[in-house]
Amino acid sequence: MFHTTTLLTQGAAAALPQAAAAAEPTASTPQLVLAAVAGIAVIIVLIVWLKLHPFLALVLGSGVLAVTAGIGLTDTFTSFSAGLGSTVAGVGVLIALGAIIGKLLIDSGGADRIVDTILDRTPAKRLPWAMALIAFVVGIPLFFEVGVVLLIPVVMIVARRMRTNPVLVGIPALAGLSALHGLVPPHPGPLLAIEALGADLGLTLGLGLLVAVPTVIVAGPLLAVPLTRWVRLAPPVSVLGMSDGAAGPADADPDGVPTGDRPSNATAGLRKPTFGMSVLVVLLPVILMLARSVVEIAGATETGYGTVLEFLGEPLVALLLTSLFALFAFGTAVGRTRRQLGDLVGSSFAPIAGILLIVGAGGGFKQTLVDSGVGEVIASGIADAGITPLLAGWLVAALIRIATGSATVATITAAGIMAPLAAGLEPTHAALLVLAIGAGSVFLSHVNDAGFWLVKEYFGMTVGQTFKTWSLMESVLSVVALLVVLLLGAFV
């Protein structure tokens, strides 16, 4: 590990001249440090105390940072605008395509089919592991909040029928969703970090899945056992205030098998996609992007098949092809008309509008950090201190996460600060830096995080019980992911 740390630190130091050429500091080092503190403090105060939307907080924080760093008033938002544009251009389309896939997966009943099939074939004592698997598979294309809304009603139904503490099956599901949210593209956080650090998406995807598997196992099914002893919840008698048979989002069929989400009556006369087809849609972009990475690592990009796989594995192409395939698999193949598909695709964009604005503003804040020279100064301090970039990235993300409660803001800020260090890293270590930041971004969810209250209300827990379950699980997940990342960094 010492050898790896030394190499990473040397690589970080070597990257500094390159960063300096791209962004000459406009002020002294103390002034730039003050600018960074002021910009981040403004964002935290606006989000935590004044409850301002993160988009506006990031815009204002970028302005404060630029002015404090000595950038002229007329150029205060020049870097911000450029960063916002490049980020939305690079990440925004991918998020939009991911939203289309997720919407089709849910409204067609494909997500239901995955849940039903796995639960139907799993013995009762293995259900915590089954819930982790379901969350892991379904969590790839779905945003965290959507996954929670989809799976928590299923968790409650399973807990009721098992007559067990809902924490036993709920924590594994939440761990799977949270790990995918923080570590695996095409989720917004990892995508933004990949863009900011110049990491390879396919390589990050592969390593992210590799890190996520042991992380979910430890923070999910294994951790759930002691948590059920510390927090004793009675088996639920209703799901979201409704009896099992009347539960809207997670009904049961006549045989007693949970049937998951029932989005609307519009699906009543439609055929349900098969389990194999549903899983194929979820995994298709993963397969294409991983195939591209394998071809690049093998040095076969100049061959005929290598050129094709390199093109098909381009993130935009992979998600576009998957979206088109999903339109067939979850649309025309199950009996939807073209008009219905058009309306469905259109309805998938409204929920991501806020996410796109936050991600874009985060890119603007990152670019302001870089162009003002603040990122270079902080990176220089990290390199001089001899801290491995992986640990430094995790620490920065974890601190911002604790302060703001936002995993996205934590990822944005940490990626901007660590960007100068990433330029000198090998592709594998740049990808691992993305994962370290992602791991830090989910550390210690508490009362300033909307997810904390979402879980509290769904499970009917007190604030103290939520700290002992959800907050502890998030912290364990974050630390385990960091340890796996550091372990991989010692061998790759």
Coordinates of C-alpha atoms in Angstrom, one line a residue:
M1 CA 0.0 0.0 0.0
F2 CA 2.9 2.4 0.8
H3 CA 4.3 1.8 -2.7
T4 CA 0.9 2.5 -4.3
T5 CA 0.5 5.7 -2.2
T6 CA 3.9 7.0 -3.2
L7 CA 3.2 6.4 -6.8
L8 CA -0.2 8.1 -6.6
T9 CA 1.3 11.1 -4.8
Q10 CA 4.1 11.4 -7.3
G11 CA 1.6 11.2 -10.1
A12 CA -0.5 13.9 -8.4
A13 CA 2.5 16.1 -8.1
A14 CA 3.4 15.6 -11.8
A15 CA -0.1 16.7 -12.7
L16 CA 0.3 20.1 -11.1
P17 CA 2.3 21.7 -13.9
Q18 CA -0.3 20.6 -16.4
A19 CA -3.0 22.1 -14.2
A20 CA -1.1 25.3 -13.8
A21 CA -0.8 25.7 -17.5
A22 CA -4.6 25.4 -17.9
A23 CA -5.5 27.7 -15.0
E24 CA -3.0 30.3 -13.7
P25 CA -3.9 31.5 -10.2
T26 CA -5.3 35.1 -10.2
A27 CA -4.5 35.8 -6.6
S28 CA -2.1 34.7 -3.8
T29 CA -2.4 31.3 -2.2
P30 CA -4.1 32.5 1.0
Q31 CA -6.6 34.5 -1.0
L32 CA -7.4 31.4 -3.1
V33 CA -7.8 29.2 -0.1
L34 CA -10.1 31.9 1.4
A35 CA -12.1 31.9 -1.9
A36 CA -12.6 28.1 -1.7
V37 CA -13.7 28.3 1.9
A38 CA -16.1 31.2 1.1
G39 CA -17.6 29.6 -1.9
I40 CA -18.2 26.3 -0.2
A41 CA -19.5 28.0 2.9
V42 CA -22.0 30.0 0.9
I43 CA -23.3 26.9 -0.7
I44 CA -23.6 25.1 2.6
V45 CA -25.4 28.0 4.4
L46 CA -27.8 28.6 1.5
I47 CA -28.8 24.9 1.3
V48 CA -28.8 23.9 5.0
W49 CA -29.9 27.1 6.7
L50 CA -31.9 29.1 4.1
K51 CA -33.2 25.9 2.4
L52 CA -32.4 27.4 -1.0
H53 CA -32.5 25.1 -4.0
P54 CA -29.0 23.6 -4.7
F55 CA -29.1 25.0 -8.3
L56 CA -29.3 28.6 -7.0
A57 CA -26.9 27.9 -4.1
L58 CA -24.3 26.6 -6.6
V59 CA -24.7 29.6 -8.9
L60 CA -24.3 32.0 -6.0
G61 CA -21.4 30.0 -4.5
S62 CA -19.6 30.1 -7.8
G63 CA -20.0 33.9 -8.0
V64 CA -18.6 34.4 -4.4
L65 CA -15.7 32.1 -5.2
A66 CA -14.8 33.9 -8.4
V67 CA -15.0 37.4 -6.9
T68 CA -13.0 36.4 -3.8
A69 CA -10.4 34.8 -6.0
G70 CA -9.8 38.1 -7.8
I71 CA -11.7 37.4 -11.0
G72 CA -13.0 40.6 -12.5
L73 CA -16.7 41.4 -12.0
T74 CA -17.5 41.2 -15.7
D75 CA -16.0 37.7 -15.8
T76 CA -17.6 36.4 -12.6
F77 CA -19.8 33.8 -14.3
T78 CA -17.7 33.2 -17.5
S79 CA -16.1 30.0 -16.1
F80 CA -19.4 29.0 -14.6
S81 CA -21.3 29.3 -17.9
A82 CA -18.6 27.4 -19.8
G83 CA -18.6 24.6 -17.2
L84 CA -22.4 24.4 -17.1
G85 CA -22.6 24.1 -20.9
S86 CA -19.8 21.4 -21.2
T87 CA -21.3 19.4 -18.3
V88 CA -24.8 19.3 -19.6
A89 CA -23.4 18.5 -23.1
G90 CA -21.4 15.6 -21.7
V91 CA -23.7 14.3 -19.0
G92 CA -27.1 15.7 -19.6
V93 CA -28.0 13.6 -22.6
L94 CA -26.9 10.5 -20.8
I95 CA -29.1 11.3 -17.8
A96 CA -32.1 12.0 -20.2
L97 CA -31.6 8.6 -21.9
G98 CA -31.3 6.9 -18.6
A99 CA -34.6 8.5 -17.5
I100 CA -36.3 7.1 -20.6
I101 CA -35.1 3.6 -19.9
G102 CA -36.1 3.8 -16.2
K103 CA -39.6 5.2 -17.1
L104 CA -40.2 2.4 -19.6
L105 CA -39.0 -0.2 -17.2
I106 CA -41.4 0.8 -14.5
D107 CA -44.5 1.6 -16.5
S108 CA -44.3 -1.5 -18.6
G109 CA -44.2 -3.8 -15.5
G110 CA -40.6 -4.9 -16.4
A111 CA -39.4 -3.9 -12.9
D112 CA -42.3 -5.8 -11.4
R113 CA -41.3 -8.9 -13.4
I114 CA -37.7 -8.8 -12.1
V115 CA -38.9 -8.4 -8.5
D116 CA -41.6 -11.0 -8.8
T117 CA -39.4 -13.6 -10.4
I118 CA -36.6 -13.3 -7.9
L119 CA -38.9 -13.3 -4.9
D120 CA -40.9 -16.2 -6.2
R121 CA -37.8 -18.4 -6.5
T122 CA -36.2 -17.5 -3.2
P123 CA -36.6 -19.4 0.1
A124 CA -37.7 -17.2 3.0
K125 CA -34.4 -17.3 4.8
R126 CA -32.6 -15.9 1.7
L127 CA -35.0 -13.0 1.1
P128 CA -32.6 -10.4 2.5
W129 CA -30.1 -11.5 -0.1
A130 CA -32.8 -11.5 -2.7
M131 CA -33.8 -7.9 -1.9
A132 CA -30.1 -6.9 -2.2
L133 CA -30.0 -8.6 -5.6
I134 CA -33.2 -7.0 -6.8
A135 CA -32.0 -3.5 -5.7
F136 CA -28.6 -4.1 -7.4
V137 CA -30.2 -5.1 -10.7
V138 CA -33.1 -2.6 -10.7
G139 CA -30.8 0.2 -9.3
I140 CA -28.6 0.3 -12.4
P141 CA -31.0 2.3 -14.6
L142 CA -33.2 3.9 -11.8
F143 CA -32.5 7.0 -9.8
F144 CA -32.3 6.3 -6.0
E145 CA -35.6 8.0 -5.1
V146 CA -37.4 6.1 -7.9
G147 CA -35.9 2.8 -6.6
V148 CA -37.0 3.5 -3.1
V149 CA -40.6 4.3 -4.1
L150 CA -40.6 1.1 -6.2
L151 CA -39.0 -1.3 -3.7
I152 CA -40.0 -0.2 -0.2
P153 CA -43.6 -1.2 -0.6
V154 CA -42.3 -4.6 -1.7
V155 CA -40.1 -4.7 1.3
M156 CA -43.0 -4.1 3.6
I157 CA -45.2 -6.8 2.0
V158 CA -42.3 -9.3 2.3
A159 CA -41.7 -8.4 5.9
R160 CA -45.4 -8.7 6.7
R161 CA -45.7 -12.1 5.1
M162 CA -42.5 -13.3 6.8
R163 CA -43.7 -11.8 10.1
T164 CA -40.3 -10.3 10.6
N165 CA -38.7 -7.0 11.3
P166 CA -38.8 -4.9 8.1
V167 CA -35.2 -3.8 8.7
L168 CA -34.0 -7.3 7.9
V169 CA -35.2 -7.0 4.3
G170 CA -35.2 -3.2 4.0
I171 CA -31.6 -2.5 4.7
P172 CA -30.3 -4.9 2.0
A173 CA -32.5 -3.2 -0.6
L174 CA -31.5 0.3 0.5
A175 CA -27.8 -0.7 0.5
G176 CA -28.1 -2.0 -3.1
L177 CA -29.8 1.2 -4.3
S178 CA -27.4 3.5 -2.4
A179 CA -24.3 1.7 -3.7
L180 CA -25.4 1.9 -7.3
H181 CA -26.4 5.6 -6.8
G182 CA -22.9 6.5 -5.6
L183 CA -20.6 4.2 -7.5
V184 CA -22.1 3.2 -10.9
P185 CA -22.9 5.3 -14.0
P186 CA -25.3 6.2 -15.5
H187 CA -26.3 7.7 -12.2
P188 CA -25.7 11.5 -12.2
G189 CA -23.0 11.6 -9.4
P190 CA -20.6 9.2 -11.0
L191 CA -21.2 10.6 -14.5
L192 CA -20.3 14.1 -13.3
A193 CA -17.2 12.9 -11.5
I194 CA -16.1 11.0 -14.6
E195 CA -16.6 14.1 -16.7
A196 CA -14.7 16.4 -14.2
L197 CA -11.8 14.0 -13.7
G198 CA -11.5 12.8 -17.3
A199 CA -11.9 9.2 -16.3
D200 CA -13.0 6.4 -18.7
L201 CA -16.7 5.6 -18.3
G202 CA -16.5 2.0 -19.2
L203 CA -13.6 1.3 -17.0
T204 CA -15.3 3.2 -14.1
L205 CA -18.4 1.2 -14.7
G206 CA -16.6 -2.1 -14.5
L207 CA -14.6 -1.2 -11.4
G208 CA -17.7 0.4 -9.9
L209 CA -19.7 -2.9 -10.2
L210 CA -16.6 -4.7 -8.8
V211 CA -16.5 -2.4 -5.7
A212 CA -20.3 -2.4 -5.3
V213 CA -20.7 -6.2 -4.9
P214 CA -18.7 -6.7 -1.7
T215 CA -19.9 -3.3 -0.4
V216 CA -23.6 -4.3 -0.8
I217 CA -23.0 -7.7 0.8
V218 CA -21.4 -6.2 3.9
A219 CA -23.6 -3.1 4.3
G220 CA -26.8 -5.0 3.3
P221 CA -27.6 -8.6 4.3
L222 CA -24.7 -9.0 6.7
L223 CA -25.3 -5.7 8.5
A224 CA -29.0 -6.1 8.6
V225 CA -28.8 -9.0 11.1
P226 CA -27.3 -7.0 14.0
L227 CA -29.4 -4.0 13.1
T228 CA -32.6 -6.0 13.6
R229 CA -31.4 -6.7 17.2
W230 CA -30.6 -3.0 17.9
V231 CA -33.8 -1.6 16.4
R232 CA -36.8 -3.9 16.9
L233 CA -39.7 -3.0 14.6
A234 CA -42.9 -5.0 14.6
P235 CA -43.9 -6.7 11.3
P236 CA -45.9 -4.1 9.3
V237 CA -49.7 -4.5 9.4
S238 CA -50.1 -2.2 6.4
V239 CA -48.2 -0.8 3.5
L240 CA -48.2 3.0 3.3
G241 CA -51.3 3.1 5.4
M242 CA -53.2 0.5 3.3
S243 CA -53.8 -3.2 3.8
D244 CA -51.7 -5.6 1.8
G245 CA -54.5 -6.3 -0.7
A246 CA -55.1 -2.6 -1.3
A247 CA -51.6 -1.3 -1.5
G248 CA -51.4 0.7 -4.6
P249 CA -47.7 0.7 -5.4
A250 CA -47.1 -2.9 -4.3
D251 CA -50.2 -5.1 -4.6
A252 CA -50.2 -8.9 -4.4
D253 CA -51.6 -11.2 -7.0
P254 CA -54.2 -13.9 -6.1
D255 CA -51.3 -16.3 -5.2
G256 CA -49.9 -14.0 -2.7
V257 CA -46.8 -12.9 -4.7
P258 CA -45.9 -9.2 -4.5
T259 CA -46.5 -7.6 -7.9
G260 CA -44.6 -4.3 -7.2
D261 CA -45.5 -1.0 -8.8
R262 CA -48.7 -0.5 -10.5
P263 CA -48.2 2.9 -12.3
S264 CA -51.6 3.5 -13.8
N265 CA -54.6 1.9 -15.4
A266 CA -53.0 2.5 -18.8
T267 CA -51.1 -0.7 -18.5
A268 CA -54.2 -2.9 -17.7
G269 CA -54.7 -4.3 -21.2
L270 CA -51.0 -4.6 -22.0
R271 CA -48.8 -7.7 -22.0
K272 CA -46.1 -7.8 -19.4
P273 CA -42.5 -8.2 -20.6
T274 CA -40.7 -11.4 -19.7
F275 CA -38.1 -11.6 -17.0
G276 CA -35.3 -12.2 -19.6
M277 CA -36.3 -9.3 -21.7
S278 CA -36.5 -7.0 -18.7
V279 CA -33.0 -8.0 -17.4
L280 CA -31.6 -7.7 -20.9
V281 CA -32.7 -4.0 -21.2
V282 CA -31.2 -3.3 -17.8
L283 CA -27.9 -4.9 -18.6
L284 CA -27.5 -4.0 -22.3
P285 CA -25.7 -0.7 -21.7
V286 CA -23.5 -2.3 -19.1
I287 CA -22.5 -5.0 -21.5
L288 CA -21.8 -2.6 -24.4
M289 CA -19.7 -0.3 -22.3
L290 CA -17.8 -3.1 -20.6
A291 CA -17.1 -4.6 -24.0
R292 CA -15.6 -1.4 -25.2
S293 CA -13.3 -1.2 -22.2
V294 CA -12.1 -4.8 -22.7
V295 CA -11.3 -4.0 -26.4
E296 CA -9.4 -0.9 -25.3
I297 CA -7.5 -2.7 -22.6
A298 CA -6.6 -5.5 -25.0
G299 CA -5.3 -3.0 -27.6
A300 CA -7.7 -4.4 -30.2
T301 CA -9.3 -1.1 -31.2
E302 CA -7.8 -1.1 -34.7
T303 CA -9.4 -4.5 -35.6
G304 CA -12.7 -4.7 -37.4
Y305 CA -14.6 -6.0 -34.4
G306 CA -12.8 -3.7 -32.1
T307 CA -13.8 -0.6 -34.0
V308 CA -17.5 -1.8 -33.9
L309 CA -17.4 -2.5 -30.2
E310 CA -15.6 0.7 -29.5
F311 CA -18.4 2.6 -31.3
L312 CA -21.2 0.6 -29.7
G313 CA -19.7 1.0 -26.2
E314 CA -19.5 4.8 -26.5
P315 CA -21.8 5.8 -23.5
L316 CA -24.1 8.0 -25.7
V317 CA -24.4 5.2 -28.3
A318 CA -24.9 2.5 -25.7
L319 CA -27.7 4.3 -23.9
L320 CA -29.3 5.5 -27.1
L321 CA -29.4 1.9 -28.5
T322 CA -30.8 0.7 -25.2
S323 CA -33.5 3.4 -25.2
L324 CA -34.5 2.4 -28.7
F325 CA -34.5 -1.3 -27.8
A326 CA -36.6 -0.5 -24.6
L327 CA -39.1 1.3 -26.8
F328 CA -39.6 -1.9 -28.7
A329 CA -39.3 -4.3 -25.7
F330 CA -41.5 -2.3 -23.3
G331 CA -43.6 -0.6 -26.0
T332 CA -44.7 -2.1 -29.3
A333 CA -43.9 -5.6 -28.1
V334 CA -46.3 -5.3 -25.2
G335 CA -49.1 -3.6 -27.2
R336 CA -48.5 0.1 -26.8
T337 CA -49.3 2.5 -29.6
R338 CA -46.8 5.0 -31.0
R339 CA -48.7 7.9 -29.4
Q340 CA -48.6 6.2 -26.0
L341 CA -44.9 5.7 -26.4
G342 CA -44.4 9.3 -27.3
D343 CA -46.3 10.5 -24.3
L344 CA -44.4 8.1 -22.0
V345 CA -41.0 9.3 -23.2
G346 CA -42.2 12.9 -22.8
S347 CA -43.3 12.3 -19.2
S348 CA -39.9 10.9 -18.3
F349 CA -38.1 14.2 -18.7
A350 CA -40.0 16.3 -16.2
P351 CA -38.7 14.5 -13.1
I352 CA -35.0 15.0 -14.2
A353 CA -35.2 18.7 -14.9
G354 CA -34.1 19.6 -11.4
I355 CA -31.3 17.0 -11.5
L356 CA -30.0 18.4 -14.8
L357 CA -29.9 21.9 -13.5
I358 CA -28.1 20.8 -10.3
V359 CA -25.6 18.7 -12.3
G360 CA -25.0 21.6 -14.8
A361 CA -24.5 24.1 -12.0
G362 CA -22.2 21.7 -10.3
G363 CA -20.1 21.6 -13.5
G364 CA -20.1 25.4 -13.5
F365 CA -18.8 25.5 -9.9
K366 CA -16.2 22.9 -10.8
Q367 CA -14.9 25.0 -13.7
T368 CA -14.8 28.1 -11.5
L369 CA -12.7 26.2 -9.0
V370 CA -10.3 25.1 -11.8
D371 CA -10.0 28.4 -13.8
S372 CA -9.5 30.6 -10.7
G373 CA -6.6 28.4 -9.6
V374 CA -8.3 27.3 -6.4
G375 CA -8.3 23.7 -7.4
E376 CA -4.6 23.8 -8.2
V377 CA -3.7 25.3 -4.8
I378 CA -5.7 22.7 -2.9
A379 CA -4.3 19.9 -5.1
S380 CA -0.8 21.2 -4.4
G381 CA -1.5 21.1 -0.7
I382 CA -2.8 17.5 -0.9
A383 CA 0.3 16.4 -2.9
D384 CA 2.7 18.1 -0.5
A385 CA 0.9 16.5 2.5
G386 CA 1.6 13.1 1.0
I387 CA -2.1 12.0 1.2
T388 CA -3.1 9.5 -1.5
P389 CA -5.7 11.2 -3.9
L390 CA -8.1 8.3 -3.2
L391 CA -8.3 9.0 0.5
A392 CA -8.3 12.8 -0.1
G393 CA -11.1 12.5 -2.6
W394 CA -13.1 10.4 -0.1
L395 CA -12.5 12.8 2.8
V396 CA -13.5 15.9 0.8
A397 CA -16.7 14.3 -0.5
A398 CA -17.6 12.9 3.0
L399 CA -17.1 16.3 4.7
I400 CA -19.3 18.1 2.0
R401 CA -21.9 15.3 2.3
I402 CA -22.1 15.7 6.1
A403 CA -22.4 19.5 5.8
T404 CA -24.9 19.7 2.9
G405 CA -26.7 16.4 3.0
S406 CA -26.5 16.2 -0.8
A407 CA -24.5 13.4 -2.5
T408 CA -24.6 15.3 -5.8
V409 CA -23.2 18.5 -4.3
A410 CA -20.5 16.5 -2.4
T411 CA -19.5 14.7 -5.7
I412 CA -19.5 18.0 -7.6
T413 CA -17.3 19.8 -5.1
A414 CA -14.9 17.0 -4.5
A415 CA -14.4 16.3 -8.2
G416 CA -13.7 20.0 -8.8
I417 CA -11.1 20.1 -6.1
M418 CA -9.5 16.8 -7.1
A419 CA -9.5 17.5 -10.9
P420 CA -5.9 18.8 -11.1
L421 CA -4.6 15.6 -9.3
A422 CA -6.5 13.3 -11.7
A423 CA -4.6 14.6 -14.8
G424 CA -1.4 12.7 -13.7
L425 CA -3.1 9.4 -12.8
E426 CA -3.2 6.2 -14.7
P427 CA -6.7 5.5 -16.2
T428 CA -7.4 2.8 -13.6
H429 CA -6.5 5.1 -10.7
A430 CA -8.6 8.0 -12.3
A431 CA -11.5 5.6 -12.3
L432 CA -10.8 4.6 -8.7
L433 CA -10.7 8.3 -7.7
V434 CA -14.2 8.6 -9.1
L435 CA -15.3 5.7 -7.0
A436 CA -13.6 7.1 -3.9
I437 CA -15.4 10.3 -4.3
G438 CA -18.6 8.4 -4.9
A439 CA -18.1 6.4 -1.7
G440 CA -17.5 9.6 0.3
S441 CA -20.6 11.2 -1.1
V442 CA -23.0 8.7 0.6
F443 CA -21.3 8.9 4.1
L444 CA -23.5 9.5 7.1
S445 CA -26.9 10.6 5.8
H446 CA -28.6 12.5 8.6
V447 CA -31.3 15.1 9.2
N448 CA -30.2 17.5 6.4
D449 CA -30.6 14.7 3.8
A450 CA -34.0 14.2 2.2
G451 CA -33.3 10.5 1.9
F452 CA -33.1 10.3 5.7
W453 CA -36.7 11.5 6.1
L454 CA -37.9 9.4 3.1
V455 CA -36.6 6.2 4.8
K456 CA -37.9 7.3 8.2
E457 CA -41.4 7.8 7.0
Y458 CA -41.6 4.7 4.9
F459 CA -40.4 2.5 7.7
G460 CA -42.4 4.4 10.4
M461 CA -39.2 4.8 12.6
T462 CA -38.2 7.5 15.1
V463 CA -35.3 9.8 14.3
G464 CA -33.1 7.8 16.7
Q465 CA -34.1 4.5 15.0
T466 CA -33.3 6.0 11.6
F467 CA -29.9 7.0 12.8
K468 CA -29.3 3.5 14.1
T469 CA -30.3 1.9 10.8
W470 CA -30.2 4.0 7.7
S471 CA -27.4 6.4 8.8
L472 CA -25.3 3.6 10.1
M473 CA -25.8 1.6 7.0
E474 CA -24.8 4.5 4.8
S475 CA -21.6 5.1 6.8
V476 CA -20.7 1.4 6.7
L477 CA -21.3 1.3 3.0
S478 CA -19.1 4.4 2.4
V479 CA -16.2 3.0 4.5
V480 CA -16.4 -0.5 3.0
A481 CA -16.4 1.0 -0.5
L482 CA -13.4 3.1 0.3
L483 CA -11.5 0.1 1.7
V484 CA -12.3 -1.9 -1.5
V485 CA -11.2 1.0 -3.6
L486 CA -7.9 1.3 -1.7
L487 CA -7.4 -2.5 -2.0
L488 CA -7.9 -2.3 -5.7
G489 CA -5.5 0.6 -5.9
A490 CA -2.8 -1.5 -4.4
F491 CA -3.0 -4.1 -7.2
V492 CA -4.1 -2.3 -10.4

